[in-house]
Short mmCIF file of C-alpha atoms in Angstrom, two decimals:
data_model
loop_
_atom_site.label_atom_id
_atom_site.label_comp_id
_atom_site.label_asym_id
_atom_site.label_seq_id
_atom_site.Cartn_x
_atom_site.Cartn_y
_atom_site.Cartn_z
CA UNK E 118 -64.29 -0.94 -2.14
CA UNK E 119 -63.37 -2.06 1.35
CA UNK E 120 -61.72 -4.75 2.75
CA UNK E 121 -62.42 -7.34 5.48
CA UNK E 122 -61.67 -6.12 9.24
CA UNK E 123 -61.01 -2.35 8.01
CA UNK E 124 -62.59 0.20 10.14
CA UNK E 125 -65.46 1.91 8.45
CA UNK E 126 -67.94 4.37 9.50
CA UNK E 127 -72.03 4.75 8.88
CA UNK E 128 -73.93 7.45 6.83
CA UNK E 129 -75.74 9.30 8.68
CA UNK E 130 -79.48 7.86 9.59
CA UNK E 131 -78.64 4.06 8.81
CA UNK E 132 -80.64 1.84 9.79
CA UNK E 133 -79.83 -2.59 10.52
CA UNK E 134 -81.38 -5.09 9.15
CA UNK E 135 -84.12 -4.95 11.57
CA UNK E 136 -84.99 -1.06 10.62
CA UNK E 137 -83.72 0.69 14.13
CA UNK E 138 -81.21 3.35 13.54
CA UNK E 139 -77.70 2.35 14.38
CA UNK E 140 -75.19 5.08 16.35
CA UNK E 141 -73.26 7.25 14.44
CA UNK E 142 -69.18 6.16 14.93
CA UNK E 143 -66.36 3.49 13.59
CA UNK E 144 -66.98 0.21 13.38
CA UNK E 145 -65.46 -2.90 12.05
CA UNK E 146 -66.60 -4.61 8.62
CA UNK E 147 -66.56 -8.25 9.08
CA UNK E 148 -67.55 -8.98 5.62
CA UNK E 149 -70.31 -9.16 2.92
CA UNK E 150 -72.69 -12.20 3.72
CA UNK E 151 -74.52 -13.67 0.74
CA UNK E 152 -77.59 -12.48 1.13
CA UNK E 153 -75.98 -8.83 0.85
CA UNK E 154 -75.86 -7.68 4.06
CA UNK E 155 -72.37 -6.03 5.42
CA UNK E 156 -71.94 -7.05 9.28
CA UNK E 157 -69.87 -4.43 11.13
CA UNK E 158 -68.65 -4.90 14.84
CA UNK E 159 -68.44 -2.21 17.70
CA UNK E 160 -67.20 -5.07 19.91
CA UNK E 161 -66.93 -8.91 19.91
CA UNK E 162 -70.69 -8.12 21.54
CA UNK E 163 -71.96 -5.51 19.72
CA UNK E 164 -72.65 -6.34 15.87
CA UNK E 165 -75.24 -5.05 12.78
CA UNK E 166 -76.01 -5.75 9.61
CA UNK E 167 -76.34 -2.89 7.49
CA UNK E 168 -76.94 -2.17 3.58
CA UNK E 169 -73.07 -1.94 2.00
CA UNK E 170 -73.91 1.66 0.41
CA UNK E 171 -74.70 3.50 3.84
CA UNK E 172 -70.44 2.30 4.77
CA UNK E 173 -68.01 5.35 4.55
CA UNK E 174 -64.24 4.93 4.64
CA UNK E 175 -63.34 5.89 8.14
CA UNK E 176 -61.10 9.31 8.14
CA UNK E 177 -59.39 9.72 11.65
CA UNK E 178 -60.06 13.54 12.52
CA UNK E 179 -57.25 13.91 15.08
CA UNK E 180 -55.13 16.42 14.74
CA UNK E 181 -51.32 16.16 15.47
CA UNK E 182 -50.76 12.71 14.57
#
């Protein structure tokens, strides 16, 4: 599963809490709150609560690293 603070990414078409589609990118994974939610950061200003399932393990695509 994933840890705290590790950089995750989003399936495609998931949706917050709320029910608006969230961009497609890396984010942060604060944690697992107890109602079930996982909150994942952009930014210290930009945060969502998303269903765990729709998290992917974030695979840098660069090449030449």
């Amino acid at each position: 599963m994933f840890t705290n603070t590790e950089v995750v990414g989003i399936k495609p078409d998931t949706r917050n809490h709320r029910g608006f589609f969230i961009q497609d990118g890396s984010y942060k994974l604060m944690g697992i709150d107890d109602s079930g939610w996982a909150l994942i950061c952009v930014d210290d200003a930009t945060c969502h609560y998303v269903d765990p399932d729709n998290l992917q393990q974030f695979i840098d695509e660069q090449v030449g690293n």
